[in-house]
Amino acid sequence: MSRLPVRKTYKLFIGGAFPRSESGRTYDAEGANVARGSRKDLRDAVRIARQAGAGWSGMTAYNRGQVVYRVAEMMETRRAELAGLSSGADEVERAIDRVVWYAGWADKLAQVVGSANPVAGPYFNFTIPEPTGVVGILAPEPPLLGLVSRLAPVLVGGNTAVVVASEAHPLVAIELAECLATADVPPGVVNVITGLRRELAPQLASHMDVVALDVTGADGDLAELERLGAENVKRIVRGKADGQSPYEIEAFLELKTVWHPIGM
Amino acid sequence: MIKDKREVARRGEAAAIPTAWEYAPAPESREIVHFEDRYGLYIGGQFLEPLSNERYTTIDPAREEPLAEIAQAGKADVDRAVKAAREAYAERWSQLRPSERAKYLFRIARILQERSREFAVVESLNGGKPIRESRDVDLPLAAAHFFYYAGWADKLEYAFPNRTPRPIGVAGQIIPWNFPLLMLAWKIAPALAAGNTVVLKPAETTPLSALLFCDVVRQAELPPGVVNIVTGDGRTGAELVSHPDVDKIAFTGSTEVGKAIQRTLAGSGKRLTLELGGKAANIIFDDAPLDQAVEGIINGIYFNQGHVCCAGSRLFVEESIYETVISKLKRRMKTLRVGDPLDKNTDVGAINSKQQLDKIGSLVQSGIDEGAEIYQPPCKLPERGYWFVPTVFTNVAQSYRIAQEEIFGPVLSVLTFRTPDEAIEKANNTPYGLSAGVWTEKGSRILAMAQKLRAGVVWANTYNRFDPASPFGGYKESGFGREGGRHGLEPYVALDGS
């Protein structure tokens, strides 16, 4: 007696929920009908990501680190599913270990990236890193490790993200979204849109509420995306699709310097 | 509060006293400065005639008198400068031991200190800023900036943990007219310390201190081509930005031009840092030390005629102290001395150019037209030159252009708030994010405000302080990248490693 398996419907991940594209469209990828996110879906995601910013960046660094660590825990329990949708166990294990590595950075960034500045006068002066805001990510390949390598530094620094998943291999991004949804990552902090890059990337690059754009995975016209990004002086980040470093986090941080007089 | 009002009114009666003070003129001598009739382009360690064969006249904005003929560098001139910088980079500067680079920069710092009076007079003559400011702010800070980064040159590996920093190559640098020599120092010192060579374009209206700096470079015996200065207007800047052999562009100026540069560089892979405009909020709470706060407001907006990207041009006053603050502010404004930049008593000098004067005038007119209430203290302006009376607008709505757009002049817009949340909301309601000010005696509130203000520099119970050790730069459309401090090295190094 064979049992008919229950299939998963692959939808978008916006505001902690898994909606279909408002357009009702899908496209065929990896043998599934994947949601073909529209520009409206992307705008919704940016709006929600922006709203989620205050809560996520306002968390203590210790707390944020624990949430990111919990993402690794959730990934660990879904190793088989993630492996089936990526290049295999090795990619999954490296991705999980990378999340753990980044989780530990949350409460060390200010000490490594910030500074106390010895100015020539009676002032206390210090510089601290702060999240830049909503970050747009064009996920690079390989679909899981690439996405995790770009998303984890954005997240751990306190930013919120709108991810455009790999067009050819979108399923693992949604699988990862399910890990995020069960890892106490607050709704809206990460949003994943699947669909066609040529429709979505220019929209993400030109959106005035997207403060930084990660183009590591850009496979289209990079020059055009950067041009669109100039409209609100976007931070354009070309990072490594497979690498980990505090400098990758720093690319999505602003530095704030505070002065106060010293006196009795 | 009523008691306060009476007190203010009572003191207001007596307020005529300070304005009645007469000062004898105390002009700084300009004899220390000698200008050539005409200047070439400083390329490869010597002054060359411009291939463009184009020139323009640079003037003293306080007297509308010509000071010298300046070269307008064209495409071929910029190309020559970049070639000289490339050659100097490959053959000399990047080959030098970092400790030797450091010593050159220390030399420059020392020479600037030695010649600071001369440079201060040049800054005031060509830029219109009061000699008190060029002497006490611009020059000491410029020299300090070279001294600070000199020390980094042979310690870069300590600035970037787990990395081997390398220089990038040739940096193209474009600077504004508000702090000509100081901006030159902010650009050249970290670039050279990290082992790069530079082609720098000073602002069209204020080239003279940069050209005089070439003589400092000569005295320091810097290898030829390490520092190249090309003068000209925006066309020269555009040539520098689009030159294929420039590895990095650093720009300080308007947000509009910054965006154009970012568009030009799109897809080129060139590195870019931008320090752009601002519309800073200066927030005064009811428990602030009011007399100090008023000094901070004055310094925030009238320092350097308001030609300051981080100027505190939007004043937010807690409603309960509004009348007291405005009355103290107006009293203080009456004591500002507007006039000859070379007079040591002058507080507010000349507007940098006719073009800028017109821009300020049209924005002020828009403030009047939109319904704001204008106040300008009685003030006798010189007959010649470009001048603008220190101005404050009250009854300003958030939507008015004077509350939204960068005026870059001595014009303050006053708004009010009732709660800290409202102050934050209004302060952050701008595409800019360069700086902000907070005045309160409550420590926890200072830190909460500093945390919530989306700005790269927050001055608490002070304003417009600068230091080479202190990183400076913006959030949002005020740009990206930092100048000053350890962080100011980052735009000028390539970091190896994964």
GROMACS .gro file of C-alpha atoms in nm, chain B residues 59-251:
model
  193
  323ILE     CA    1   3.822   8.674  -0.683
  324ASP     CA    2   3.798   8.800  -0.329
  325PRO     CA    3   3.423   8.770  -0.262
  326ALA     CA    4   3.437   9.040   0.005
  327ARG     CA    5   3.566   9.303  -0.234
  328GLU     CA    6   3.475   9.158  -0.574
  329GLU     CA    7   3.836   9.213  -0.674
  330PRO     CA    8   4.036   8.972  -0.889
  331LEU     CA    9   4.315   8.783  -0.712
  332ALA     CA   10   4.468   8.568  -0.986
  333GLU     CA   11   4.415   8.392  -1.318
  334ILE     CA   12   4.343   8.023  -1.277
  335ALA     CA   13   4.377   7.742  -1.530
  336GLN     CA   14   4.064   7.560  -1.639
  337ALA     CA   15   4.196   7.205  -1.683
  338GLY     CA   16   4.053   7.014  -1.977
  339LYS     CA   17   4.045   6.647  -2.064
  340ALA     CA   18   4.408   6.636  -2.180
  341ASP     CA   19   4.523   6.818  -1.866
  342VAL     CA   20   4.342   6.578  -1.638
  343ASP     CA   21   4.490   6.291  -1.836
  344ARG     CA   22   4.841   6.430  -1.784
  345ALA     CA   23   4.778   6.463  -1.411
  346VAL     CA   24   4.646   6.108  -1.382
  347LYS     CA   25   4.946   5.976  -1.575
  348ALA     CA   26   5.183   6.162  -1.343
  349ALA     CA   27   5.000   6.020  -1.041
  350ARG     CA   28   5.007   5.668  -1.186
  351GLU     CA   29   5.378   5.687  -1.255
  352ALA     CA   30   5.450   5.826  -0.910
  353TYR     CA   31   5.239   5.552  -0.756
  354ALA     CA   32   5.404   5.268  -0.943
  355GLU     CA   33   5.762   5.387  -0.932
  356ARG     CA   34   5.795   5.591  -0.618
  357TRP     CA   35   5.525   5.620  -0.358
  358SER     CA   36   5.414   5.255  -0.333
  359GLN     CA   37   5.779   5.145  -0.329
  360LEU     CA   38   5.864   5.365  -0.037
  361ARG     CA   39   5.892   5.220   0.312
  362PRO     CA   40   5.576   5.316   0.506
  363SER     CA   41   5.787   5.478   0.776
  364GLU     CA   42   5.933   5.710   0.512
  365ARG     CA   43   5.586   5.796   0.385
  366ALA     CA   44   5.500   5.886   0.742
  367LYS     CA   45   5.792   6.126   0.767
  368TYR     CA   46   5.688   6.311   0.452
  369LEU     CA   47   5.341   6.361   0.600
  370PHE     CA   48   5.486   6.481   0.930
  371ARG     CA   49   5.688   6.732   0.730
  372ILE     CA   50   5.375   6.861   0.558
  373ALA     CA   51   5.201   6.899   0.895
  374ARG     CA   52   5.493   7.098   1.032
  375ILE     CA   53   5.521   7.324   0.730
  376LEU     CA   54   5.150   7.399   0.748
  377GLN     CA   55   5.191   7.495   1.112
  378GLU     CA   56   5.487   7.718   1.027
  379ARG     CA   57   5.304   7.890   0.743
  380SER     CA   58   4.961   7.889   0.906
  381ARG     CA   59   4.916   8.266   0.921
  382GLU     CA   60   4.987   8.297   0.550
  383PHE     CA   61   4.741   8.020   0.468
  384ALA     CA   62   4.478   8.168   0.698
  385VAL     CA   63   4.492   8.498   0.513
  386VAL     CA   64   4.467   8.318   0.179
  387GLU     CA   65   4.160   8.126   0.296
  388SER     CA   66   3.989   8.441   0.412
  389LEU     CA   67   4.082   8.638   0.101
  390ASN     CA   68   3.971   8.379  -0.151
  391GLY     CA   69   3.681   8.223   0.042
  392GLY     CA   70   3.536   8.512   0.241
  393LYS     CA   71   3.551   8.338   0.577
  394PRO     CA   72   3.643   8.537   0.888
  395ILE     CA   73   4.013   8.534   0.967
  396ARG     CA   74   3.928   8.428   1.321
  397GLU     CA   75   3.790   8.103   1.181
  398SER     CA   76   4.060   8.036   0.921
  399ARG     CA   77   4.324   8.110   1.186
  400ASP     CA   78   4.168   7.919   1.477
  401VAL     CA   79   3.981   7.638   1.302
  402ASP     CA   80   4.078   7.566   0.940
  403LEU     CA   81   4.456   7.588   0.973
  404PRO     CA   82   4.511   7.410   1.304
  405LEU     CA   83   4.277   7.131   1.194
  406ALA     CA   84   4.439   7.095   0.852
  407ALA     CA   85   4.785   7.060   1.005
  408ALA     CA   86   4.653   6.824   1.272
  409HIS     CA   87   4.496   6.607   1.005
  410PHE     CA   88   4.830   6.553   0.833
  411PHE     CA   89   4.997   6.490   1.168
  412TYR     CA   90   4.731   6.233   1.264
  413TYR     CA   91   4.745   6.034   0.939
  414ALA     CA   92   5.124   6.057   0.921
  415GLY     CA   93   5.132   5.833   1.225
  416TRP     CA   94   4.905   5.575   1.058
  417ALA     CA   95   5.124   5.532   0.749
  418ASP     CA   96   5.344   5.263   0.907
  419LYS     CA   97   5.075   5.112   1.133
  420LEU     CA   98   4.805   5.017   0.885
  421GLU     CA   99   4.812   4.648   0.974
  422TYR     CA  100   4.693   4.745   1.322
  423ALA     CA  101   4.393   4.926   1.180
  424PHE     CA  102   4.255   4.624   0.995
  425PRO     CA  103   4.267   4.306   1.204
  426ASN     CA  104   4.343   3.986   1.017
  427ARG     CA  105   4.412   4.173   0.693
  428THR     CA  106   4.706   4.301   0.494
  429PRO     CA  107   4.603   4.646   0.376
  430ARG     CA  108   4.737   4.754   0.039
  431PRO     CA  109   4.705   5.091  -0.134
  432ILE     CA  110   4.449   5.121  -0.412
  433GLY     CA  111   4.642   5.332  -0.664
  434VAL     CA  112   4.543   5.673  -0.796
  435ALA     CA  113   4.273   5.861  -0.609
  436GLY     CA  114   4.072   6.138  -0.778
  437GLN     CA  115   3.952   6.385  -0.517
  438ILE     CA  116   3.705   6.668  -0.558
  439ILE     CA  117   3.651   6.917  -0.278
  440PRO     CA  118   3.416   7.206  -0.201
  441TRP     CA  119   3.472   7.576  -0.140
  442ASN     CA  120   3.360   7.603   0.221
  443PHE     CA  121   3.679   7.477   0.389
  444PRO     CA  122   3.923   7.466   0.096
  445LEU     CA  123   4.247   7.373   0.272
  446LEU     CA  124   4.085   7.165   0.545
  447MET     CA  125   3.898   6.956   0.287
  448LEU     CA  126   4.224   6.916   0.097
  449ALA     CA  127   4.383   6.783   0.415
  450TRP     CA  128   4.090   6.548   0.480
  451LYS     CA  129   4.137   6.405   0.133
  452ILE     CA  130   4.513   6.400   0.080
  453ALA     CA  131   4.637   6.296   0.425
  454PRO     CA  132   4.467   5.953   0.452
  455ALA     CA  133   4.518   5.880   0.081
  456LEU     CA  134   4.892   5.938   0.102
  457ALA     CA  135   4.928   5.766   0.438
  458ALA     CA  136   4.780   5.450   0.289
  459GLY     CA  137   5.024   5.466  -0.003
  460ASN     CA  138   4.807   5.611  -0.280
  461THR     CA  139   4.883   5.907  -0.503
  462VAL     CA  140   4.626   6.176  -0.575
  463VAL     CA  141   4.486   6.412  -0.832
  464LEU     CA  142   4.288   6.673  -0.645
  465LYS     CA  143   4.052   6.929  -0.787
  466PRO     CA  144   3.982   7.225  -0.559
  467ALA     CA  145   3.654   7.410  -0.593
  468GLU     CA  146   3.623   7.652  -0.882
  469THR     CA  147   3.589   7.958  -0.658
  470THR     CA  148   3.859   7.874  -0.401
  471PRO     CA  149   4.168   7.732  -0.573
  472LEU     CA  150   4.434   7.952  -0.412
  473SER     CA  151   4.509   7.765  -0.089
  474ALA     CA  152   4.540   7.440  -0.285
  475LEU     CA  153   4.781   7.608  -0.525
  476LEU     CA  154   4.980   7.749  -0.233
  477PHE     CA  155   4.981   7.399  -0.085
  478CYS     CA  156   5.187   7.292  -0.388
  479ASP     CA  157   5.464   7.502  -0.241
  480VAL     CA  158   5.433   7.305   0.083
  481VAL     CA  159   5.464   6.987  -0.121
  482ARG     CA  160   5.778   7.134  -0.279
  483GLN     CA  161   5.925   7.233   0.056
  484ALA     CA  162   5.853   6.889   0.196
  485GLU     CA  163   6.038   6.743  -0.106
  486LEU     CA  164   5.756   6.503  -0.175
  487PRO     CA  165   5.838   6.286  -0.479
  488PRO     CA  166   5.697   6.443  -0.798
  489GLY     CA  167   5.352   6.325  -0.901
  490VAL     CA  168   5.241   6.207  -0.558
  491VAL     CA  169   5.020   6.515  -0.524
  492ASN     CA  170   4.874   6.673  -0.837
  493ILE     CA  171   4.637   6.971  -0.835
  494VAL     CA  172   4.409   7.042  -1.129
  495THR     CA  173   4.193   7.353  -1.113
  496GLY     CA  174   3.870   7.424  -1.296
  497ASP     CA  175   3.495   7.408  -1.271
  498GLY     CA  176   3.261   7.109  -1.276
  499ARG     CA  177   3.379   7.007  -1.622
  500THR     CA  178   3.725   6.935  -1.482
  501GLY     CA  179   3.567   6.732  -1.203
  502ALA     CA  180   3.365   6.533  -1.456
  503GLU     CA  181   3.681   6.453  -1.653
  504LEU     CA  182   3.851   6.331  -1.338
  505VAL     CA  183   3.554   6.115  -1.238
  506SER     CA  184   3.529   5.948  -1.576
  507HIS     CA  185   3.902   5.900  -1.631
  508PRO     CA  186   3.958   5.524  -1.678
  509ASP     CA  187   4.287   5.511  -1.487
  510VAL     CA  188   4.157   5.657  -1.162
  511ASP     CA  189   4.098   5.380  -0.907
  512LYS     CA  190   3.902   5.569  -0.649
  513ILE     CA  191   3.690   5.882  -0.635
  514ALA     CA  192   3.634   6.081  -0.318
  515PHE     CA  193   3.387   6.366  -0.345
   0.00000   0.00000   0.00000
